[in-house]
């Protein structure tokens, strides 16, 4: 035993109380930014072009709120179509069936290769291209018949158009998620007697979700804003077009632009909260760190141990 | 289950695995060039050989993870992966293939536990969703199995929170939960730190003593000597030598066996 060891304090070495390092430039930077931001805010508040009284007047206007609700609906329906069709396309692209692979590839080629605005104009014209839809035996009796031209389908065509475009992008995101799951996972599932579909559903997709959710959050937020293009259909009752129509009447474009921007920002914030919880759910088991529940159980066990020892 | 088990009783003395000239090629590459062997019920066969000798491929053929390209492979007197009808072999539909795999447990070199499920969820997964066992029964059985492999306290841990040795023992429990009639081990200890190998081998030894039929691909010659009934040495896609482990190890007949054993022992 060395001298240093024998002389060691039985309670262990004293905790270090060092003088912390100073960071003066952080303070200088923060002050500079606060000054610039303050000047900008002051300028914005006092500049009459922003028309803050008009902004406040229309922020909670019923027409604007309804338009915001329409925008949310368009987003949700279009994303739902995009997700479901995206899964189908992704699975088709990974399928051993060459017909499926070719069809999925062709779909992606067309829908990613043309601007969504152009596609929306096409869907707007769809009822005049296909005036009647008949389902039945070819050259035989008709079982179902619908006349498209007489209906006002702008809202439906808007979310269908957005959804079909989105599916092409979602397919690639989902495919990336699926191929990120190691092959051993599929093998283990198959070795346990699972079918292909059960392996997909119980093993592969839940693990793929970790990769799929963050870019899908991107797509959802992006979709919320892309709904402003459905004026191409033309559908005019969503947030951006509605506020622009109001501003055209009162000749005040800037405050209504800010109204629309505020609503978009609020909806996006709500969606981001949802994404946070979704990501947390699908990251189960991804980290070695113990969950709060596990830590609590361990702490309880430890307390039990100490309780058993007489003081 | 009983009606399907009736005819099998007739074959109670028949071998659990029978391979007749099994060949497997990937394109132009012949990995297995006619492997013939038999594993009796309750027997432990240890398969050794240099890497690339085809031992893992053979194991994967038994579980139909790979499809045999020539020869015949029977598990419990049932042809693996094919059905013979009118003198012709037909590929098995996926459902039938899944049913065959259900009765054969497989343990992988890299464990392949489901990372998004806890140890207990890993074990109950297949009984619940493949076999349709009631949850309470499946969970009860899973807890018994965890105790058998010495991991009762880890039921709620995720795989990432377990050591390699613990993960492999959960993987063994997961395979056993399907009550297989045959267990395949593909280098189960090769990815483990040396001090963790013993725990896994101990579980496997206990399993062998309980009468489980096992085929083990491994480099653990101590395990082979102690537990195996039959030692098979493979090289270049064929069986080079086989016999009682002590005899083969003490007195290998072939040069290739000698060369290999001198490296691993």
Coordinates of C-alpha atoms in Angstrom, one line a residue:
Chain A
X1 CA 0.0 0.0 0.0
X2 CA 1.4 3.4 -0.9
X3 CA 1.6 6.3 1.4
X4 CA -0.9 8.4 -0.5
X5 CA -3.5 5.6 -0.3
X6 CA -3.0 5.1 3.4
X7 CA -3.4 8.8 4.1
X8 CA -6.6 9.1 2.0
X9 CA -9.6 10.7 3.6
X10 CA -12.1 7.9 4.6
X11 CA -14.9 10.0 3.2
X12 CA -13.3 10.3 -0.2
X13 CA -11.8 13.5 -1.8
X14 CA -13.4 16.9 -1.2
X15 CA -15.8 18.1 -4.0
X16 CA -14.1 20.6 -6.4
X17 CA -15.3 24.3 -6.1
X18 CA -13.5 25.9 -9.1
X19 CA -14.1 29.4 -10.4
X20 CA -16.3 28.9 -13.5
X21 CA -15.0 30.2 -16.9
X22 CA -16.5 33.5 -17.9
X23 CA -18.1 34.0 -21.3
X24 CA -18.2 37.8 -21.9
X25 CA -18.9 37.5 -25.7
X26 CA -22.1 35.6 -25.2
X27 CA -23.4 38.6 -23.2
X28 CA -22.3 41.1 -25.9
X29 CA -24.0 39.0 -28.6
X30 CA -27.2 38.6 -26.7
X31 CA -27.4 42.4 -26.0
X32 CA -26.8 43.2 -29.6
X33 CA -29.5 40.9 -30.8
X34 CA -32.0 42.2 -28.2
X35 CA -31.4 45.8 -29.4
X36 CA -31.8 44.9 -33.1
X37 CA -35.0 42.9 -32.4
X38 CA -36.4 45.7 -30.2
X39 CA -35.8 48.2 -33.0
X40 CA -37.6 46.0 -35.5
X41 CA -40.5 45.4 -33.2
X42 CA -40.8 49.2 -32.5
X43 CA -40.7 49.9 -36.2
X44 CA -43.3 47.3 -37.0
X45 CA -45.6 48.6 -34.2
X46 CA -45.4 52.2 -35.3
X47 CA -45.5 51.7 -39.1
X48 CA -49.0 52.4 -40.2
X49 CA -48.6 50.1 -43.3
X50 CA -49.0 47.0 -41.0
X51 CA -52.4 48.2 -40.0
X52 CA -52.5 46.5 -36.6
X53 CA -56.0 47.7 -35.9
X54 CA -57.3 46.0 -39.1
X55 CA -55.2 42.9 -38.2
X56 CA -56.9 42.7 -34.8
X57 CA -60.3 43.3 -36.3
X58 CA -60.0 40.4 -38.8
X59 CA -57.8 38.0 -36.7
X60 CA -60.9 36.3 -35.2
X61 CA -63.3 37.1 -38.0
X62 CA -65.8 34.3 -38.5
X63 CA -65.0 34.0 -42.3
X64 CA -61.3 33.7 -41.5
X65 CA -61.9 31.1 -38.8
X66 CA -64.1 29.1 -41.2
X67 CA -61.4 29.3 -43.8
X68 CA -58.8 28.1 -41.3
X69 CA -61.1 25.2 -40.5
X70 CA -61.4 24.4 -44.2
X71 CA -57.6 24.5 -44.5
X72 CA -57.2 22.1 -41.6
X73 CA -59.8 19.7 -43.2
X74 CA -58.0 19.9 -46.6
X75 CA -54.7 19.1 -44.9
X76 CA -56.0 16.2 -42.9
X77 CA -57.9 14.6 -45.8
X78 CA -55.1 15.1 -48.2
X79 CA -52.5 13.7 -45.7
X80 CA -54.8 10.7 -45.0
X81 CA -54.9 9.9 -48.7
X82 CA -51.2 10.5 -49.0
X83 CA -50.4 8.2 -46.1
X84 CA -52.6 5.2 -47.0
X85 CA -51.7 5.4 -50.7
X86 CA -48.1 6.0 -49.8
X87 CA -47.9 2.8 -47.7
X88 CA -49.5 0.9 -50.6
X89 CA -47.0 2.3 -53.1
X90 CA -44.0 1.7 -50.8
X91 CA -45.0 -1.9 -50.3
X92 CA -45.5 -2.3 -54.0
X93 CA -42.1 -0.9 -54.8
X94 CA -40.5 -3.4 -52.4
X95 CA -42.7 -6.3 -53.6
X96 CA -41.1 -9.2 -55.5
X97 CA -44.0 -8.8 -58.1
X98 CA -42.5 -6.9 -61.1
X99 CA -46.0 -5.6 -62.2
X100 CA -46.5 -3.9 -58.8
X101 CA -43.0 -2.5 -58.9
X102 CA -43.4 -1.1 -62.4
X103 CA -46.8 0.5 -61.5
X104 CA -45.5 2.1 -58.4
X105 CA -42.5 3.4 -60.2
X106 CA -44.7 4.9 -63.0
X107 CA -46.9 6.6 -60.4
X108 CA -43.9 8.2 -58.6
X109 CA -42.5 9.3 -62.0
X110 CA -45.6 11.1 -63.0
X111 CA -46.7 12.6 -59.7
X112 CA -43.3 13.7 -58.5
X113 CA -42.3 14.9 -62.0
X114 CA -45.0 17.4 -62.5
X115 CA -45.8 20.5 -60.4
X116 CA -48.5 20.1 -57.9
X117 CA -50.1 23.4 -59.2
X118 CA -50.4 21.8 -62.7
X119 CA -51.9 18.7 -61.1
X120 CA -54.5 20.7 -59.2
X121 CA -55.5 22.5 -62.4
X122 CA -56.0 19.1 -64.0
X123 CA -58.1 17.8 -61.1
X124 CA -60.2 21.0 -61.4
X125 CA -60.8 20.1 -65.1
X126 CA -61.4 16.4 -64.3
X127 CA -65.3 16.8 -64.2
X128 CA -65.3 18.3 -67.6
X129 CA -62.9 15.7 -69.0
X130 CA -64.9 12.8 -67.5
X131 CA -68.4 14.1 -67.4
X132 CA -70.0 10.7 -66.7
X133 CA -68.6 7.9 -64.6
X134 CA -70.1 4.5 -65.2
X135 CA -69.2 1.3 -63.5
X136 CA -70.3 -1.9 -65.1
X137 CA -69.3 -4.7 -67.4
X138 CA -67.3 -3.3 -70.4
X139 CA -69.7 -3.1 -73.4
X140 CA -72.3 -4.6 -71.1
X141 CA -74.9 -3.4 -68.6
X142 CA -74.0 -0.5 -66.3
X143 CA -74.2 -1.1 -62.5
X144 CA -73.4 2.4 -61.3
X145 CA -73.7 5.8 -63.0
X146 CA -72.7 9.3 -61.8
X147 CA -72.8 12.5 -63.7
X148 CA -69.7 14.6 -62.5
X149 CA -70.3 17.8 -64.4
X150 CA -73.4 18.8 -62.6
X151 CA -71.8 18.5 -59.1
X152 CA -69.7 21.1 -57.4
X153 CA -66.7 19.1 -56.5
X154 CA -64.0 21.8 -55.9
X155 CA -63.4 20.9 -52.3
X156 CA -63.2 17.1 -53.0
X157 CA -61.0 17.6 -56.1
X158 CA -58.7 19.9 -54.0
X159 CA -57.9 17.3 -51.3
X160 CA -57.9 14.4 -53.7
X161 CA -55.4 16.3 -55.9
X162 CA -53.2 17.2 -53.0
X163 CA -53.4 13.7 -51.6
X164 CA -52.5 11.9 -54.8
X165 CA -49.4 14.2 -55.1
X166 CA -48.5 13.6 -51.5
X167 CA -48.7 9.8 -51.8
X168 CA -45.7 9.9 -54.2
X169 CA -43.6 11.6 -51.6
X170 CA -44.9 9.6 -48.7
X171 CA -44.2 6.4 -50.6
X172 CA -40.5 7.3 -50.6
X173 CA -40.4 8.3 -47.0
X174 CA -42.1 5.0 -46.0
X175 CA -39.9 3.0 -48.2
X176 CA -36.9 4.6 -46.5
X177 CA -38.3 3.6 -43.1
X178 CA -39.0 0.0 -44.2
X179 CA -35.5 -0.6 -45.6
X180 CA -33.9 1.0 -42.5
X181 CA -35.1 -2.0 -40.4
X182 CA -32.4 -4.6 -40.3
X183 CA -33.0 -7.9 -42.2
X184 CA -32.5 -9.9 -39.0
X185 CA -35.8 -8.5 -37.7
X186 CA -37.7 -10.0 -40.6
X187 CA -35.8 -13.3 -40.3
X188 CA -36.6 -13.6 -36.6
X189 CA -40.3 -12.9 -37.2
X190 CA -40.5 -15.4 -40.1
X191 CA -38.6 -18.0 -38.0
X192 CA -41.3 -17.6 -35.4
X193 CA -43.9 -18.5 -37.9
X194 CA -45.2 -15.0 -38.7
X195 CA -46.7 -14.4 -42.1
X196 CA -45.3 -11.7 -44.4
X197 CA -48.1 -9.3 -43.5
X198 CA -47.9 -9.9 -39.8
X199 CA -44.1 -9.4 -39.9
X200 CA -44.8 -6.1 -41.7
X201 CA -47.4 -5.0 -39.2
X202 CA -45.9 -6.2 -35.9
X203 CA -42.2 -6.0 -36.5
X204 CA -41.1 -3.9 -39.5
X205 CA -43.6 -0.9 -39.6
X206 CA -43.4 -0.1 -35.8
X207 CA -39.6 0.1 -36.1
X208 CA -39.8 2.0 -39.4
X209 CA -42.0 4.6 -37.7
X210 CA -39.0 6.1 -36.0
X211 CA -37.5 7.0 -39.4
X212 CA -40.9 7.8 -40.9
X213 CA -42.4 10.2 -38.4
X214 CA -39.9 13.2 -38.5
X215 CA -40.1 13.7 -42.3
X216 CA -43.8 13.0 -42.2
X217 CA -44.1 15.9 -39.8
X218 CA -42.3 18.0 -42.4
X219 CA -44.8 16.8 -45.1
X220 CA -47.8 17.6 -42.9
X221 CA -46.7 21.1 -42.2
X222 CA -45.7 21.6 -45.8
X223 CA -49.1 20.3 -46.8
X224 CA -50.8 22.8 -44.5
X225 CA -49.2 25.6 -46.5
X226 CA -49.6 23.9 -49.9
X227 CA -53.3 24.0 -49.5
X228 CA -53.0 27.7 -50.4
X229 CA -52.5 26.4 -54.0
X230 CA -55.9 24.8 -54.3
X231 CA -57.1 28.1 -55.8
X232 CA -55.9 26.4 -59.0
X233 CA -58.8 23.9 -58.8
X234 CA -60.4 26.5 -58.2
X235 CA -61.3 26.2 -54.5
X236 CA -61.3 29.6 -52.8
X237 CA -62.6 29.0 -49.2
X238 CA -59.3 28.1 -47.6
X239 CA -57.3 30.4 -45.4
X240 CA -55.0 32.2 -47.9
X241 CA -57.4 32.8 -50.7
X242 CA -60.2 33.8 -48.3
X243 CA -58.0 36.5 -46.6
X244 CA -56.8 37.7 -49.9
X245 CA -60.4 38.0 -51.1
X246 CA -61.2 40.1 -48.0
X247 CA -58.2 42.3 -48.5
X248 CA -59.1 42.9 -52.1
X249 CA -62.4 44.4 -50.9
X250 CA -60.9 46.6 -48.1
X251 CA -57.7 47.5 -50.0
X252 CA -55.5 46.4 -47.1
X253 CA -53.3 43.5 -48.2
X254 CA -50.7 43.6 -45.5
X255 CA -52.8 43.1 -42.3
X256 CA -54.7 40.2 -43.8
X257 CA -51.5 38.6 -44.9
X258 CA -50.4 38.8 -41.3
X259 CA -53.8 37.3 -40.2
X260 CA -53.3 34.3 -42.5
X261 CA -49.7 33.9 -41.4
X262 CA -50.8 34.0 -37.7
X263 CA -53.3 31.2 -38.3
X264 CA -50.8 29.1 -40.2
X265 CA -48.3 29.5 -37.4
X266 CA -50.8 28.5 -34.7
X267 CA -51.9 25.4 -36.6
X268 CA -48.3 24.4 -37.3
X269 CA -47.5 24.8 -33.6
X270 CA -50.3 22.5 -32.6
X271 CA -49.1 19.9 -35.2
X272 CA -45.6 20.1 -33.8
X273 CA -46.8 19.2 -30.3
X274 CA -48.5 16.2 -31.8
X275 CA -45.3 15.2 -33.6
X276 CA -43.3 15.4 -30.3
X277 CA -45.6 12.8 -28.6
X278 CA -45.7 10.6 -31.7
X279 CA -41.9 10.5 -31.8
X280 CA -41.7 9.7 -28.1
X281 CA -44.1 6.8 -28.5
X282 CA -42.2 5.2 -31.4
X283 CA -38.8 5.6 -29.8
X284 CA -39.6 2.9 -27.2
X285 CA -36.6 0.7 -26.6
X286 CA -34.4 2.9 -28.9
X287 CA -32.3 4.2 -26.0
X288 CA -30.4 2.4 -23.2
X289 CA -31.6 5.1 -20.8
X290 CA -34.2 3.9 -18.4
X291 CA -37.7 5.2 -18.7
X292 CA -39.2 7.2 -15.9
X293 CA -41.4 4.2 -15.0
X294 CA -38.3 1.9 -14.8
X295 CA -36.3 4.4 -12.8
X296 CA -39.2 4.7 -10.3
X297 CA -39.4 0.9 -9.9
X298 CA -35.6 0.7 -9.3
X299 CA -35.7 3.6 -6.8
X300 CA -38.5 1.8 -4.9
X301 CA -36.5 -1.4 -4.9
X302 CA -33.5 0.5 -3.5
X303 CA -35.6 2.1 -0.8
X304 CA -36.9 -1.4 0.1
X305 CA -33.3 -2.6 0.5
X306 CA -32.3 0.2 2.8
X307 CA -35.4 -0.2 4.8
X308 CA -34.4 -3.7 5.6
X309 CA -31.0 -2.6 7.0
X310 CA -31.2 -1.7 10.7
X311 CA -29.9 1.8 11.3
Chain B
X1 CA -53.6 -30.1 -32.4
X2 CA -54.2 -33.8 -31.6
X3 CA -55.5 -35.0 -35.0
X4 CA -52.3 -33.8 -36.7
X5 CA -50.2 -35.4 -34.1
X6 CA -51.7 -38.9 -34.4
X7 CA -49.9 -40.0 -37.5
X8 CA -46.6 -38.7 -36.2
X9 CA -46.8 -41.0 -33.2
X10 CA -46.2 -43.8 -35.8
X11 CA -42.8 -42.3 -36.5
X12 CA -41.9 -41.8 -32.9
X13 CA -38.6 -43.6 -33.5
X14 CA -37.9 -41.9 -36.8
X15 CA -35.2 -39.2 -36.8
X16 CA -36.3 -35.6 -36.1
X17 CA -34.2 -34.3 -38.9
X18 CA -33.2 -36.3 -42.0
X19 CA -31.1 -34.6 -44.7
X20 CA -30.6 -36.6 -48.0
X21 CA -28.0 -35.1 -50.3
X22 CA -29.1 -31.5 -49.6
X23 CA -27.7 -29.0 -52.0
X24 CA -28.1 -25.2 -52.0
X25 CA -26.8 -22.9 -54.6
X26 CA -27.1 -19.1 -54.9
X27 CA -26.9 -18.6 -58.7
X28 CA -23.7 -20.1 -59.8
X29 CA -22.3 -20.4 -56.3
X30 CA -22.8 -23.9 -54.8
X31 CA -22.8 -23.5 -51.0
X32 CA -24.1 -27.0 -50.0
X33 CA -23.0 -29.9 -52.2
X34 CA -24.9 -32.9 -50.9
X35 CA -25.2 -32.9 -47.1
X36 CA -26.6 -36.0 -45.6
X37 CA -27.2 -36.5 -41.9
X38 CA -29.7 -37.5 -39.3
X39 CA -30.6 -36.1 -35.9
X40 CA -32.5 -38.5 -33.6
X41 CA -35.1 -37.2 -31.2
X42 CA -33.6 -35.7 -28.1
X43 CA -30.2 -35.7 -29.7
X44 CA -27.8 -32.7 -29.8
X45 CA -25.8 -32.3 -33.0
X46 CA -23.0 -29.8 -33.0
X47 CA -22.0 -28.6 -36.4
X48 CA -18.5 -27.1 -36.8
X49 CA -16.3 -26.0 -39.7
X50 CA -14.5 -23.0 -41.1
X51 CA -16.5 -19.9 -42.1
X52 CA -18.0 -20.3 -45.5
X53 CA -18.3 -24.1 -45.1
X54 CA -22.1 -23.9 -45.4
X55 CA -23.0 -24.8 -41.9
X56 CA -25.2 -21.7 -41.3
X57 CA -26.8 -22.1 -44.7
X58 CA -27.6 -25.7 -43.8
X59 CA -29.2 -24.6 -40.6
X60 CA -31.3 -22.0 -42.5
X61 CA -32.5 -24.6 -44.9
X62 CA -33.9 -26.7 -42.0
X63 CA -36.0 -23.7 -41.0
X64 CA -36.8 -22.9 -44.7
X65 CA -35.2 -19.5 -44.5
X66 CA -33.4 -20.8 -47.5
X67 CA -35.0 -23.1 -50.1
X68 CA -33.2 -26.3 -50.8
X69 CA -32.2 -26.6 -54.4
X70 CA -31.6 -30.3 -54.6
X71 CA -31.9 -33.3 -52.3
X72 CA -34.5 -33.8 -49.7
X73 CA -34.8 -32.4 -46.2
X74 CA -37.3 -33.8 -43.7
X75 CA -38.2 -32.5 -40.2
X76 CA -40.3 -34.9 -38.2
X77 CA -40.8 -36.9 -41.4
X78 CA -42.3 -33.9 -43.2
X79 CA -40.6 -32.6 -46.3
X80 CA -39.4 -29.0 -45.7
X81 CA -40.5 -26.3 -48.1
X82 CA -42.1 -28.5 -50.7
X83 CA -45.0 -30.8 -51.1
X84 CA -44.8 -34.0 -53.2
X85 CA -47.8 -34.6 -55.4
X86 CA -48.1 -36.8 -58.4
X87 CA -44.3 -37.4 -58.5
X88 CA -43.6 -33.7 -58.7
X89 CA -42.5 -31.2 -56.1
X90 CA -44.6 -28.1 -55.5
X91 CA -43.4 -25.1 -53.6
X92 CA -45.3 -24.7 -50.4
X93 CA -47.7 -21.7 -50.1
X94 CA -46.5 -19.1 -47.6
X95 CA -49.1 -20.2 -45.0
X96 CA -47.9 -23.8 -45.0
X97 CA -44.3 -22.7 -44.8
X98 CA -45.1 -20.5 -41.8
X99 CA -46.8 -23.5 -40.1
X100 CA -43.6 -25.6 -40.6
X101 CA -41.4 -22.9 -39.1
X102 CA -43.6 -22.5 -36.1
X103 CA -42.4 -25.9 -34.7
X104 CA -38.7 -25.1 -35.2
X105 CA -37.1 -22.6 -32.9
X106 CA -34.2 -20.6 -34.2
X107 CA -31.5 -18.6 -32.2
X108 CA -29.4 -16.2 -34.2
X109 CA -25.8 -15.0 -33.9
X110 CA -27.0 -11.4 -33.4
X111 CA -30.0 -12.3 -31.2
X112 CA -32.5 -10.3 -33.5
X113 CA -34.7 -9.4 -30.5
X114 CA -37.4 -6.9 -31.3
X115 CA -35.9 -3.7 -30.0
X116 CA -39.3 -1.9 -29.6
X117 CA -40.6 -4.6 -27.3
X118 CA -39.6 -5.5 -23.7
X119 CA -38.1 -8.9 -22.9
X120 CA -41.5 -10.1 -21.8
X121 CA -43.3 -8.7 -24.9
X122 CA -40.6 -10.3 -27.1
X123 CA -41.4 -13.7 -25.6
X124 CA -45.2 -13.5 -25.8
X125 CA -45.3 -12.0 -29.3
X126 CA -45.4 -15.2 -31.3
X127 CA -47.6 -17.3 -28.9
X128 CA -50.1 -14.4 -28.8
X129 CA -50.2 -13.5 -32.5
X130 CA -49.2 -16.6 -34.3
X131 CA -50.6 -19.4 -32.1
X132 CA -53.5 -17.4 -30.6
X133 CA -52.7 -18.3 -27.0
X134 CA -54.7 -16.4 -24.4
X135 CA -52.7 -13.4 -23.0
X136 CA -52.7 -14.6 -19.4
X137 CA -51.4 -18.0 -20.3
X138 CA -48.8 -16.6 -22.6
X139 CA -47.5 -14.2 -20.0
X140 CA -47.4 -16.9 -17.3
X141 CA -45.4 -19.2 -19.6
X142 CA -43.1 -16.3 -20.6
X143 CA -42.4 -15.6 -16.9
X144 CA -41.5 -19.2 -16.4
X145 CA -39.2 -19.2 -19.3
X146 CA -37.5 -16.0 -18.1
X147 CA -36.9 -17.7 -14.8
X148 CA -35.5 -20.7 -16.6
X149 CA -32.9 -18.5 -18.4
X150 CA -32.2 -16.6 -15.1
X151 CA -33.7 -13.3 -16.1
X152 CA -36.9 -12.9 -14.0
X153 CA -35.9 -9.4 -13.0
X154 CA -35.5 -8.2 -16.6
X155 CA -39.0 -8.8 -17.8
X156 CA -39.7 -5.1 -18.4
X157 CA -36.3 -4.2 -19.8
X158 CA -35.9 -3.3 -23.5
X159 CA -33.2 -5.3 -25.4
X160 CA -31.0 -2.2 -25.6
X161 CA -30.8 -2.2 -21.8
X162 CA -29.6 -5.8 -21.7
X163 CA -26.1 -7.2 -22.1
X164 CA -25.4 -9.4 -25.1
X165 CA -25.6 -12.5 -23.0
X166 CA -28.9 -11.5 -21.5
X167 CA -30.3 -10.7 -24.9
X168 CA -29.3 -14.1 -26.2
X169 CA -31.0 -15.8 -23.3
X170 CA -34.2 -13.8 -23.9
X171 CA -33.9 -14.9 -27.6
X172 CA -33.7 -18.5 -26.5
X173 CA -36.8 -18.0 -24.3
X174 CA -38.6 -16.4 -27.2
X175 CA -37.9 -19.4 -29.4
X176 CA -38.9 -21.8 -26.6
X177 CA -42.2 -20.0 -26.1
X178 CA -43.5 -21.5 -29.3
X179 CA -42.9 -25.0 -27.8
X180 CA -40.7 -26.1 -30.7
X181 CA -39.9 -29.8 -31.3
X182 CA -36.4 -28.8 -32.6
X183 CA -34.1 -25.9 -31.8
X184 CA -31.5 -24.5 -34.1
X185 CA -28.6 -22.3 -32.8
X186 CA -26.6 -20.3 -35.4
X187 CA -23.4 -19.4 -33.6
X188 CA -25.3 -18.3 -30.5
X189 CA -22.2 -17.1 -28.6
X190 CA -20.0 -15.7 -31.4
X191 CA -21.1 -12.1 -30.9
X192 CA -20.7 -12.2 -27.1
X193 CA -17.9 -11.0 -24.8
X194 CA -16.0 -14.1 -23.4
X195 CA -17.3 -13.7 -19.9
X196 CA -20.9 -13.8 -21.1
X197 CA -20.6 -17.0 -23.1
X198 CA -20.9 -19.3 -20.1
X199 CA -24.4 -18.1 -19.1
X200 CA -25.7 -18.8 -22.6
X201 CA -24.1 -22.2 -22.8
X202 CA -25.4 -23.1 -19.4
X203 CA -29.0 -22.4 -20.6
X204 CA -28.4 -24.5 -23.7
X205 CA -26.9 -27.4 -21.7
X206 CA -29.9 -27.4 -19.4
X207 CA -32.2 -27.5 -22.4
X208 CA -30.3 -30.5 -23.8
X209 CA -30.6 -32.3 -20.5
X210 CA -34.4 -31.7 -20.7
X211 CA -34.4 -33.7 -23.9
X212 CA -34.7 -31.0 -26.5
X213 CA -33.5 -31.9 -30.0
X214 CA -30.9 -29.4 -31.0
X215 CA -28.6 -28.5 -33.8
X216 CA -25.9 -26.1 -32.8
X217 CA -23.4 -24.3 -35.1
X218 CA -20.7 -23.2 -32.8
X219 CA -16.9 -22.9 -32.2
X220 CA -17.3 -23.8 -28.5
X221 CA -15.5 -27.1 -28.5
X222 CA -15.9 -27.5 -24.8
X223 CA -19.7 -27.4 -25.2
X224 CA -19.5 -29.9 -28.0
X225 CA -17.5 -32.3 -26.0
X226 CA -19.7 -32.0 -23.0
X227 CA -23.2 -31.8 -24.5
X228 CA -23.2 -33.1 -28.1
X229 CA -24.2 -36.6 -29.0
X230 CA -22.9 -36.1 -32.5
X231 CA -20.2 -33.9 -33.9
X232 CA -20.2 -33.1 -37.6
X233 CA -17.4 -31.3 -39.3
X234 CA -18.3 -29.5 -42.6
X235 CA -16.0 -28.0 -45.1
X236 CA -16.6 -26.8 -48.6
X237 CA -20.3 -27.6 -48.5
X238 CA -20.0 -31.2 -47.6
X239 CA -19.8 -33.3 -44.4
X240 CA -16.1 -34.2 -44.0
X241 CA -16.3 -36.2 -40.8
X242 CA -18.7 -37.1 -38.1
X243 CA -18.9 -39.1 -34.9
X244 CA -19.0 -39.0 -31.2
X245 CA -17.4 -35.7 -30.2
X246 CA -14.7 -37.1 -28.0
X247 CA -13.6 -39.5 -30.7
X248 CA -13.5 -36.9 -33.5
X249 CA -11.7 -34.4 -31.3
X250 CA -9.2 -36.9 -29.9
X251 CA -8.6 -38.7 -33.2
X252 CA -9.7 -36.9 -36.3
X253 CA -9.4 -39.0 -39.5
X254 CA -9.2 -36.3 -42.1
X255 CA -6.4 -33.8 -42.6
X256 CA -9.0 -30.9 -42.9
X257 CA -10.6 -31.9 -39.6
X258 CA -7.2 -32.0 -38.0
X259 CA -6.2 -28.6 -39.4
X260 CA -9.5 -27.1 -38.2
X261 CA -9.4 -28.6 -34.8
X262 CA -5.8 -27.5 -34.2
X263 CA -7.0 -23.9 -34.7
X264 CA -10.1 -23.9 -32.5
X265 CA -8.9 -26.0 -29.6

